[in-house]
Coordinates of C-alpha atoms in Angstrom, one line a residue:
M1 CA 18.6 -35.7 27.0
S2 CA 15.5 -36.0 29.1
L3 CA 14.1 -33.8 31.7
S4 CA 12.1 -34.9 34.8
Y5 CA 8.9 -33.2 35.6
S6 CA 6.9 -33.7 38.7
V7 CA 3.1 -33.4 38.8
D8 CA 0.9 -33.2 41.8
T9 CA -1.2 -36.4 41.9
N10 CA -4.2 -34.4 42.9
L11 CA -4.2 -32.5 39.6
K12 CA -3.6 -35.3 37.0
D13 CA -7.0 -35.1 35.7
D14 CA -6.6 -31.4 34.8
L15 CA -3.2 -32.0 33.0
F16 CA -2.8 -31.3 29.2
Q17 CA 0.0 -32.7 27.0
C18 CA 2.1 -30.1 25.1
P19 CA 2.2 -31.1 21.4
V20 CA 5.8 -29.9 21.0
C21 CA 7.7 -31.4 23.9
E22 CA 5.1 -33.9 25.0
R23 CA 5.1 -32.7 28.7
Q24 CA 2.1 -32.2 30.8
F25 CA 1.0 -29.0 32.3
S26 CA -2.1 -27.6 34.0
Q27 CA -4.9 -25.8 32.0
S28 CA -3.9 -22.5 33.5
I29 CA -0.4 -22.4 31.9
I30 CA -0.6 -24.9 28.9
E31 CA -1.6 -22.2 26.5
T32 CA 1.4 -19.9 27.5
H33 CA 3.8 -22.9 27.5
V34 CA 2.9 -24.1 23.9
N35 CA 3.5 -20.7 22.5
K36 CA 6.8 -20.4 24.2
C37 CA 7.8 -23.9 23.4
I38 CA 7.1 -23.3 19.6
F39 CA 8.9 -19.9 19.7
L40 CA 12.1 -21.4 21.5
N41 CA 12.2 -24.6 19.4
T42 CA 11.9 -22.4 16.2
Q43 CA 14.9 -20.4 17.4
T44 CA 16.9 -23.6 18.1
E45 CA 16.2 -24.9 14.5
N46 CA 17.3 -21.5 13.1
K47 CA 20.6 -21.7 15.1
L48 CA 21.2 -25.2 13.9
K49 CA 20.6 -24.3 10.3
R50 CA 23.0 -21.4 10.6
A51 CA 25.7 -23.5 12.3
G52 CA 25.2 -26.4 9.9
S53 CA 26.3 -28.7 12.8
Y54 CA 24.8 -32.1 14.1
G55 CA 25.6 -34.6 16.9
D56 CA 27.0 -33.3 20.1
D57 CA 26.4 -29.7 19.1
N58 CA 22.8 -30.5 18.4
E59 CA 22.3 -32.0 21.8
T60 CA 24.0 -29.1 23.5
V61 CA 21.6 -26.6 21.9
E62 CA 18.5 -28.8 22.4
S63 CA 19.5 -29.2 26.1
A64 CA 19.8 -25.4 26.5
A65 CA 16.5 -24.8 24.9
H66 CA 14.7 -27.5 27.1
K67 CA 16.2 -25.8 30.1
R68 CA 14.9 -22.5 29.1
I69 CA 11.5 -24.0 28.4
K70 CA 11.5 -25.5 31.8
A71 CA 12.5 -22.2 33.4
D72 CA 10.0 -20.2 31.5
V73 CA 7.2 -22.7 32.4
A74 CA 8.2 -22.6 36.1
S75 CA 8.1 -18.6 36.0
V76 CA 4.7 -18.6 34.3
S77 CA 3.4 -21.2 36.8
T78 CA 4.5 -18.9 39.7
T79 CA 3.1 -15.8 38.1
S80 CA -0.3 -17.4 37.3
K81 CA -0.7 -18.1 41.0
E82 CA 0.0 -14.5 42.0
F83 CA -1.8 -12.9 39.3
P84 CA -4.9 -14.8 38.2
V85 CA -5.7 -14.4 34.4
S86 CA -8.9 -12.7 33.6
E87 CA -11.4 -13.9 31.1
K88 CA -11.4 -10.4 29.5
T89 CA -7.8 -10.3 29.3
P90 CA -6.2 -13.7 28.3
N91 CA -2.7 -14.4 29.0
K92 CA -0.4 -13.6 26.1
S93 CA 2.9 -15.3 25.2
K94 CA 6.0 -13.3 24.7
V95 CA 5.6 -13.5 20.9
D96 CA 2.1 -12.1 21.1
R97 CA 3.0 -9.3 23.5
E98 CA 5.8 -8.1 21.0
M99 CA 3.5 -8.2 18.0
I100 CA 0.5 -6.4 19.5
P101 CA 0.8 -2.6 19.9
I102 CA 0.6 -1.2 23.5
T103 CA -1.8 1.6 23.7
E104 CA -3.0 1.7 27.3
S105 CA -0.5 4.4 28.4
L106 CA -2.3 7.7 29.0
T107 CA 0.9 9.8 29.5
Y108 CA 2.6 11.1 26.3
D109 CA 5.9 9.5 25.9
K110 CA 8.3 11.9 23.9
N111 CA 10.4 8.8 23.0
I112 CA 7.6 7.5 20.9
P113 CA 6.6 9.5 17.6
L114 CA 3.5 11.4 18.3
A115 CA 1.8 9.8 15.2
E116 CA 2.4 6.4 16.7
F117 CA 1.4 7.4 20.3
M118 CA -2.0 8.7 18.9
R119 CA -3.0 5.7 17.1
P120 CA -6.7 5.1 17.9
S121 CA -7.6 2.0 19.8
L122 CA -11.4 2.1 19.6
L123 CA -13.5 2.1 16.5
E124 CA -15.3 5.3 17.5
D125 CA -11.8 7.0 17.7
L126 CA -11.2 6.7 14.0
V127 CA -11.4 10.0 12.1
G128 CA -12.7 10.2 8.5
H129 CA -14.0 7.3 6.2
T130 CA -17.4 7.5 7.7
D131 CA -18.8 5.9 4.4
I132 CA -16.7 2.8 5.3
F133 CA -16.4 2.6 9.1
G134 CA -19.3 4.8 10.1
P135 CA -22.2 3.5 12.1
G136 CA -24.5 1.5 9.8
C137 CA -21.8 0.5 7.3
M138 CA -21.0 -3.2 6.8
I139 CA -17.4 -3.2 8.1
H140 CA -18.4 -1.1 11.2
S141 CA -21.2 -3.6 11.9
M142 CA -18.9 -6.6 11.6
L143 CA -16.3 -5.1 13.8
V144 CA -18.8 -4.1 16.5
K145 CA -20.0 -7.8 16.5
K146 CA -16.4 -8.9 16.8
K147 CA -16.2 -10.6 13.3
I148 CA -13.2 -9.8 11.3
P149 CA -13.3 -10.6 7.6
N150 CA -10.4 -11.2 5.2
M151 CA -9.7 -7.7 3.8
I152 CA -7.0 -5.6 1.9
L153 CA -6.8 -2.1 2.9
W154 CA -5.7 0.0 0.0
G155 CA -4.8 3.6 0.3
P156 CA -2.2 6.3 0.4
P157 CA 0.3 6.8 3.2
G158 CA -1.2 8.1 6.5
C159 CA -4.9 7.6 5.6
G160 CA -5.6 5.3 8.5
K161 CA -4.9 1.7 7.3
T162 CA -2.5 0.8 10.3
S163 CA -4.7 2.7 12.6
L164 CA -7.6 0.3 11.7
A165 CA -5.4 -2.6 12.4
N166 CA -4.6 -1.2 15.8
V167 CA -8.4 -1.1 16.4
I168 CA -8.6 -4.7 15.3
A169 CA -5.8 -5.6 17.5
N170 CA -7.6 -4.2 20.6
L171 CA -10.7 -6.0 19.7
C172 CA -8.7 -9.3 19.7
K173 CA -7.2 -8.4 23.1
E174 CA -10.8 -8.2 24.5
L175 CA -11.7 -11.6 23.3
K176 CA -10.3 -14.9 24.5
T177 CA -11.1 -16.5 21.2
L178 CA -9.0 -14.2 19.0
R179 CA -5.3 -13.7 18.7
F180 CA -3.7 -10.8 16.7
V181 CA -0.3 -11.1 15.1
K182 CA 1.3 -8.1 13.3
L183 CA 3.9 -8.5 10.6
S184 CA 5.5 -6.3 7.9
A185 CA 6.6 -7.4 4.6
T186 CA 9.5 -5.0 4.9
M187 CA 11.1 -7.0 7.7
C188 CA 9.9 -10.5 7.2
G189 CA 9.6 -13.3 4.7
V190 CA 7.9 -16.6 4.0
N191 CA 9.5 -18.4 6.9
E192 CA 8.0 -16.0 9.6
V193 CA 4.6 -16.4 7.9
K194 CA 5.0 -20.2 8.1
E195 CA 5.8 -19.8 11.9
V196 CA 2.6 -17.8 12.4
V197 CA 0.5 -20.4 10.6
K198 CA 2.1 -23.2 12.7
A199 CA 1.2 -21.4 15.8
A200 CA -2.3 -20.6 14.4
K201 CA -2.9 -24.4 13.9
N202 CA -2.0 -25.1 17.4
E203 CA -4.2 -22.2 18.7
C204 CA -7.1 -23.9 16.9
Q205 CA -6.9 -26.7 19.5
F206 CA -7.7 -24.2 22.2
K207 CA -10.5 -22.7 20.1
R208 CA -8.5 -19.4 19.5
H209 CA -8.4 -18.0 15.9
T210 CA -5.6 -16.0 14.5
V211 CA -6.0 -12.6 12.8
L212 CA -2.7 -11.9 10.8
F213 CA -2.1 -8.3 9.9
M214 CA 0.5 -8.0 7.1
D215 CA 1.7 -4.4 6.5
E216 CA 3.0 -3.4 3.1
I217 CA 1.8 -6.7 1.7
H218 CA 2.7 -5.5 -1.9
R219 CA 6.3 -6.0 -0.9
F220 CA 5.8 -9.8 -1.1
N221 CA 6.0 -10.9 -4.8
K222 CA 3.2 -13.1 -6.1
L223 CA 4.9 -16.4 -5.3
Q224 CA 5.4 -15.3 -1.7
Q225 CA 1.8 -14.2 -1.5
D226 CA 0.8 -17.8 -2.6
T227 CA 1.9 -18.8 1.1
F228 CA -1.3 -17.1 2.4
L229 CA -3.7 -18.9 0.0
P230 CA -4.4 -22.3 1.6
H231 CA -4.5 -21.0 5.1
V232 CA -6.9 -18.1 4.2
E233 CA -9.1 -20.5 2.3
S234 CA -9.2 -23.1 5.1
G235 CA -9.8 -20.4 7.7
I236 CA -6.8 -21.2 9.8
I237 CA -6.0 -17.4 9.6
T238 CA -7.9 -14.3 8.9
L239 CA -5.8 -12.1 6.7
V240 CA -5.9 -8.2 7.0
G241 CA -3.4 -6.6 4.4
A242 CA -2.4 -3.0 4.0
T243 CA -1.0 -1.7 0.8
T244 CA -0.3 1.7 -0.9
E245 CA -0.1 0.0 -4.3
N246 CA -3.0 -0.8 -6.5
P247 CA -4.0 -4.5 -5.6
S248 CA -5.0 -5.2 -9.2
F249 CA -1.4 -5.1 -10.2
S250 CA 0.5 -5.8 -7.0
L251 CA -1.4 -8.7 -5.4
N252 CA -2.2 -12.3 -6.5
N253 CA -5.6 -12.6 -8.2
A254 CA -6.3 -15.8 -6.3
L255 CA -5.6 -13.8 -3.0
L256 CA -7.8 -10.9 -4.1
S257 CA -10.7 -13.3 -4.8
R258 CA -10.6 -14.3 -1.2
C259 CA -10.3 -10.9 0.4
R260 CA -12.6 -7.9 0.5
V261 CA -10.7 -4.8 -0.9
I262 CA -11.4 -1.7 1.2
V263 CA -10.3 1.5 -0.6
L264 CA -9.3 4.5 1.8
D265 CA -9.1 7.8 0.1
K266 CA -6.8 10.7 1.5
L267 CA -8.0 12.3 4.6
S268 CA -9.7 15.7 4.1
V269 CA -8.4 18.9 5.5
E270 CA -11.1 19.0 8.0
N271 CA -10.3 15.5 9.1
V272 CA -6.6 16.3 9.7
V273 CA -7.5 19.5 11.6
Q274 CA -9.7 17.3 13.8
I275 CA -6.9 15.0 14.4
L276 CA -4.4 17.8 15.3
E277 CA -6.8 19.5 17.7
K278 CA -7.6 16.2 19.4
T279 CA -4.0 15.4 19.8
I280 CA -3.2 18.7 21.4
V281 CA -6.2 18.7 23.7
K282 CA -5.8 15.1 24.8
N283 CA -2.2 15.4 25.7
N284 CA -2.3 19.0 27.0
L285 CA 0.4 19.9 24.6
A286 CA -0.8 23.5 24.0
V287 CA -3.8 25.9 24.0
I288 CA -5.3 26.6 20.7
V289 CA -6.2 30.4 20.2
D290 CA -7.5 32.3 17.3
K291 CA -4.9 35.1 17.9
L292 CA -1.9 35.2 20.1
K293 CA -3.1 38.4 21.8
E294 CA -5.2 36.1 23.9
R295 CA -2.9 36.0 26.9
K296 CA -1.8 33.4 29.3
S297 CA -4.1 34.9 32.0
Q298 CA -7.1 33.8 30.1
F299 CA -6.2 30.1 30.4
G300 CA -4.2 29.7 33.6
E301 CA -1.0 27.5 33.6
I302 CA -0.4 26.4 30.0
K303 CA 2.7 24.9 28.1
C304 CA 2.3 26.7 24.9
L305 CA 0.0 28.9 22.6
I306 CA -0.6 27.9 19.1
E307 CA -2.8 29.7 16.5
R308 CA -5.8 27.9 14.9
S309 CA -4.5 29.1 11.5
S310 CA -1.2 27.2 12.1
L311 CA -3.1 24.0 12.5
Q312 CA -5.2 24.8 9.3
W313 CA -2.0 25.4 7.4
L314 CA -0.4 22.2 8.7
A315 CA -3.5 20.1 7.6
E316 CA -3.4 21.8 4.1
M317 CA 0.3 21.1 3.5
C318 CA 0.3 17.4 4.5
D319 CA -1.8 16.3 1.4
G320 CA -4.2 14.2 3.5
D321 CA -1.5 12.3 5.3
A322 CA -2.2 12.4 9.1
R323 CA 1.3 11.0 9.9
I324 CA 3.1 13.9 8.0
A325 CA 0.7 16.4 9.9
L326 CA 1.5 14.9 13.3
G327 CA 5.0 14.7 12.6
A328 CA 5.1 18.4 11.6
L329 CA 3.2 19.3 14.8
E330 CA 5.7 17.4 17.0
L331 CA 8.6 19.3 15.3
T332 CA 6.7 22.6 15.6
L333 CA 6.2 22.2 19.3
N334 CA 9.7 21.1 20.0
S335 CA 10.9 24.3 18.3
Q336 CA 8.5 26.8 20.1
K337 CA 9.7 30.3 20.8
P338 CA 8.3 32.6 23.6
Y339 CA 5.6 35.2 22.6
D340 CA 6.6 37.2 25.6
K341 CA 9.0 36.5 28.5
S342 CA 7.1 33.5 29.8
V343 CA 4.6 32.1 27.2
P344 CA 5.9 29.9 24.4
C345 CA 3.9 30.2 21.2
V346 CA 3.6 28.9 17.5
T347 CA 2.7 31.4 15.0
L348 CA 1.6 30.8 11.3
D349 CA 4.6 32.8 9.9
E350 CA 7.1 30.9 11.9
I351 CA 5.6 27.4 11.0
K352 CA 5.6 28.4 7.4
D353 CA 9.4 29.3 7.6
G354 CA 10.3 26.2 9.4
I355 CA 8.3 23.6 7.6
K356 CA 8.2 23.6 3.8
R357 CA 5.6 21.7 1.7
T358 CA 7.9 18.7 0.6
H359 CA 5.1 16.0 0.7
I360 CA 3.3 15.5 -2.4
L361 CA 1.7 12.0 -3.2
Y362 CA 3.6 10.9 -6.2
D363 CA 5.2 7.5 -6.8
K364 CA 7.1 7.1 -10.2
K365 CA 6.5 3.5 -10.2
G366 CA 3.0 3.4 -8.7
D367 CA -0.6 4.5 -9.4
E368 CA -0.1 8.2 -9.5
H369 CA 2.6 7.8 -12.2
Y370 CA 0.0 6.4 -14.5
N371 CA -2.9 8.6 -13.2
I372 CA -1.1 11.9 -13.8
I373 CA 0.2 11.0 -17.3
S374 CA -3.3 9.8 -18.1
A375 CA -4.8 13.2 -16.9
I376 CA -2.3 15.0 -19.2
Q377 CA -3.3 13.2 -22.4
K378 CA -7.0 13.4 -21.7
S379 CA -6.9 17.1 -21.0
I380 CA -5.0 17.6 -24.3
R381 CA -7.6 15.4 -26.0
A382 CA -10.4 17.6 -24.6
S383 CA -8.5 20.8 -25.7
D384 CA -8.4 22.1 -22.1
D385 CA -5.1 23.9 -22.3
N386 CA -5.4 25.0 -18.7
A387 CA -5.7 21.4 -17.2
A388 CA -2.9 20.1 -19.6
L389 CA -0.5 22.8 -18.1
Y390 CA -1.6 22.0 -14.6
W391 CA -1.0 18.3 -14.9
T392 CA 2.3 18.6 -16.7
T393 CA 3.6 21.0 -14.2
R394 CA 2.4 18.7 -11.3
A395 CA 4.1 15.7 -12.7
L396 CA 7.3 17.6 -13.0
H397 CA 6.9 18.9 -9.5
G398 CA 6.5 15.4 -8.2
G399 CA 9.7 14.1 -9.6
E400 CA 8.4 12.6 -12.8
D401 CA 11.0 11.8 -15.6
P402 CA 10.8 14.6 -18.2
L403 CA 11.6 12.4 -21.0
Y404 CA 8.6 10.0 -20.0
I405 CA 6.2 13.0 -20.3
A406 CA 7.8 14.0 -23.7
R407 CA 7.4 10.5 -25.0
R408 CA 3.7 10.6 -24.1
L409 CA 3.4 13.9 -25.8
I410 CA 4.6 12.4 -29.0
R411 CA 2.0 9.6 -28.7
T412 CA -0.7 12.1 -28.1
A413 CA 0.2 14.2 -31.2
C414 CA -0.4 11.1 -33.3
E415 CA -3.3 9.5 -31.5
D416 CA -5.5 12.6 -30.7
I417 CA -4.3 15.4 -33.1
G418 CA -3.1 13.2 -36.1
L419 CA -3.9 14.7 -39.5
G420 CA -5.7 17.5 -37.9
D421 CA -2.4 19.3 -37.5
P422 CA 0.6 17.1 -38.8
N423 CA 3.1 19.7 -37.5
A424 CA 2.1 18.8 -34.0
L425 CA 4.1 15.6 -34.3
V426 CA 7.3 17.5 -35.4
E427 CA 7.0 19.9 -32.6
A428 CA 6.5 17.0 -30.0
V429 CA 9.5 15.1 -31.4
S430 CA 11.6 18.5 -31.1
C431 CA 10.4 18.9 -27.5
L432 CA 11.8 15.4 -26.7
H433 CA 15.1 16.3 -28.4
G434 CA 15.3 19.6 -26.4
C435 CA 14.6 17.7 -23.1
Q436 CA 17.4 15.3 -23.9
H437 CA 19.9 18.3 -24.6
I438 CA 19.2 20.5 -21.7
G439 CA 17.5 18.3 -19.0
M440 CA 15.8 19.5 -15.8
P441 CA 15.1 22.1 -14.6
E442 CA 15.5 24.0 -17.8
C443 CA 13.3 21.7 -19.9
D444 CA 10.1 22.3 -17.8
V445 CA 9.1 25.1 -20.1
L446 CA 9.5 23.0 -23.2
L447 CA 7.1 20.4 -21.9
A448 CA 4.6 23.0 -20.7
Q449 CA 4.7 24.8 -24.1
C450 CA 4.3 21.6 -26.0
A451 CA 1.3 20.4 -23.8
V452 CA -0.4 23.6 -24.3
R453 CA 0.3 23.7 -28.0
L454 CA -1.1 20.2 -28.4
A455 CA -4.2 21.2 -26.3
R456 CA -4.9 24.0 -28.7
A457 CA -4.4 22.1 -31.9
P458 CA -7.2 20.9 -34.1
K459 CA -8.0 17.1 -33.4
S460 CA -8.3 14.3 -35.8
T461 CA -8.5 10.6 -34.7
E462 CA -9.3 9.2 -38.1
V463 CA -6.0 7.4 -38.5
Y464 CA -5.9 6.0 -34.9
H465 CA -9.5 4.6 -35.3
A466 CA -8.7 3.2 -38.7
M467 CA -5.6 1.4 -37.2
K468 CA -7.6 0.0 -34.5
R469 CA -10.2 -1.5 -37.1
V470 CA -7.3 -3.2 -38.9
Q471 CA -6.0 -4.7 -35.7
Q472 CA -9.4 -6.1 -34.9
T473 CA -9.7 -7.6 -38.3
L474 CA -6.5 -9.3 -37.9
R475 CA -7.5 -10.7 -34.5
D476 CA -10.8 -11.9 -35.9
T477 CA -9.2 -13.7 -39.0
K478 CA -9.7 -17.4 -38.7
G479 CA -6.9 -19.7 -39.9
S480 CA -3.9 -18.2 -41.6
L481 CA -3.8 -14.7 -42.8
P482 CA -4.6 -14.1 -46.5
P483 CA -1.5 -14.3 -48.8
I484 CA 0.0 -11.1 -50.3
P485 CA -1.0 -10.6 -54.0
M486 CA 1.7 -11.7 -56.4
H487 CA 2.0 -8.3 -58.1
L488 CA 2.8 -6.6 -54.8
R489 CA 5.6 -8.9 -53.9
N490 CA 9.3 -8.0 -54.3
A491 CA 11.3 -9.8 -57.1
P492 CA 15.1 -9.1 -56.5
T493 CA 16.1 -12.5 -58.2
K494 CA 15.5 -14.2 -61.5
L495 CA 13.8 -17.2 -59.8
M496 CA 11.4 -15.0 -58.1
K497 CA 10.5 -13.3 -61.4
E498 CA 9.9 -16.6 -63.0
L499 CA 7.6 -17.5 -60.1
G500 CA 5.4 -14.4 -61.0
Y501 CA 6.5 -12.1 -58.3
A502 CA 5.8 -8.4 -59.1
K503 CA 4.2 -9.5 -62.4
G504 CA 2.0 -6.8 -63.9
Y505 CA 2.9 -4.2 -61.3
N506 CA 2.8 -0.6 -62.4
K507 CA 3.3 2.7 -60.6
N508 CA 0.0 4.3 -61.6
H509 CA -2.7 5.6 -59.3
K510 CA -5.0 2.9 -58.0
N511 CA -7.9 4.3 -60.1
I512 CA -6.1 3.6 -63.4
S513 CA -3.5 1.0 -62.5
G514 CA -6.0 -1.8 -62.8
L515 CA -4.5 -3.5 -59.7
T516 CA -5.7 -4.1 -56.2
Y517 CA -3.7 -3.4 -53.2
V518 CA -5.4 -5.5 -50.4
P519 CA -5.6 -9.3 -50.1
E520 CA -8.0 -11.2 -52.3
G521 CA -11.5 -10.9 -50.8
M522 CA -11.0 -7.7 -49.0
E523 CA -11.5 -5.4 -52.1
G524 CA -14.5 -3.9 -50.7
V525 CA -13.2 -3.1 -47.1
N526 CA -12.6 0.6 -46.2
F527 CA -11.0 0.8 -42.7
F528 CA -11.6 4.5 -42.6
T529 CA -15.4 4.3 -43.0
D530 CA -16.5 1.0 -41.9
S531 CA -17.2 0.8 -38.2
N532 CA -16.9 -3.0 -38.2
G533 CA -13.6 -3.2 -40.0
C534 CA -15.0 -5.3 -42.8

């Protein structure tokens, strides 16, 4: 079904053709129309795929879609006459507006989580990570120059990954040549990424480059991550990914080679206190006092009093996660109690009673899972019983499987203690059996005792290193492995005896048996003393 479209003959020289619907529009609205045209046609295609229908139904849907496009273009055309588009604030399509966070509002909206409302929009508003984003650093200099590189932001929750993306989004809004799109791997798939790339290719015709922020990028498997590769390599999009998982394990190596990995550590207590104080002051949520004896008369009209020690405690209990700290502050202010008849207040004791320390960075399938178990073994290896006890208890406190810890203790008893104290292996196995029988929380003391016992035991790595030398020798052997000597072979049948299996074997000690017990050519090798294994 075709739609007529009239054009003023005086403006024909300024008309541009839409590559989607092949209709012509003026320069002031063509950009907006193309974005909407792609968006609406994509919706139409999805509806057709879900319905699985063709023919008359297809024409009906397409007709409706074209009518919506025409209506949208007409509305945009009217709007553009009434509200001219500024060069500093380019007109955005509906898709862009939904994907870019709105941060212009200055009045605190209680319907928005405080952590989301307080996301910084300017580079100088970022708190912490001065070694990465501070003045003089490479990333800071590039962002100041409005140059955004392909990068992967790796760090624990609440350390500022999404906040940096918000800063980049606002940089893009200031420039007519950049377009920011935000997606999350928890809510989208490869098809959504392809739609963004399709729109990005079209934007290139208007000299606008697309910056794609993919939150939780590790949720994409490595095949899905391949979707980014050709477009990142060709420069159609700039990829900014955020992940809490180790990129070495969770991301495609080819993608990593094209992006700079930015490692963000947990925020310090001082950083979190700074964020809390800034939030309170900026939104006039309360007055911070050292002691609650400082009365209302000292400050005039106020909403609430909060002790500075309360903020310090909140910062300490959140484990470097600003999101947790702001959420706890929001909960605290919403449950304030009056200090006297008129002044609400927040005391340290009340905040301790109301908010417990439940957030500890520990992921049983992530980096911390392996980091803590490594810390346990290395503390035992160094005979530091105090550290071994701490790391074992911390792993249990974070929810680690006690059987996993017990199995690692068995390995440690062989690898690091070995023949220095053979009974250590027996006790480690007994610890595993005990954990299987009684489970948590009763088995915590079994693991703690075993870890301390192994840390205090005499150490011997003789067997472990000898085994490693044998493994290296086997890897270095060229061709087939040497045959087993005939006198060492088993001879359960008459035929095998006739072939010479077990011929000449005796049970004497190696010094008087007259036999060799290693393959021919290796008689002089001693894996316990030879550092080269040969």
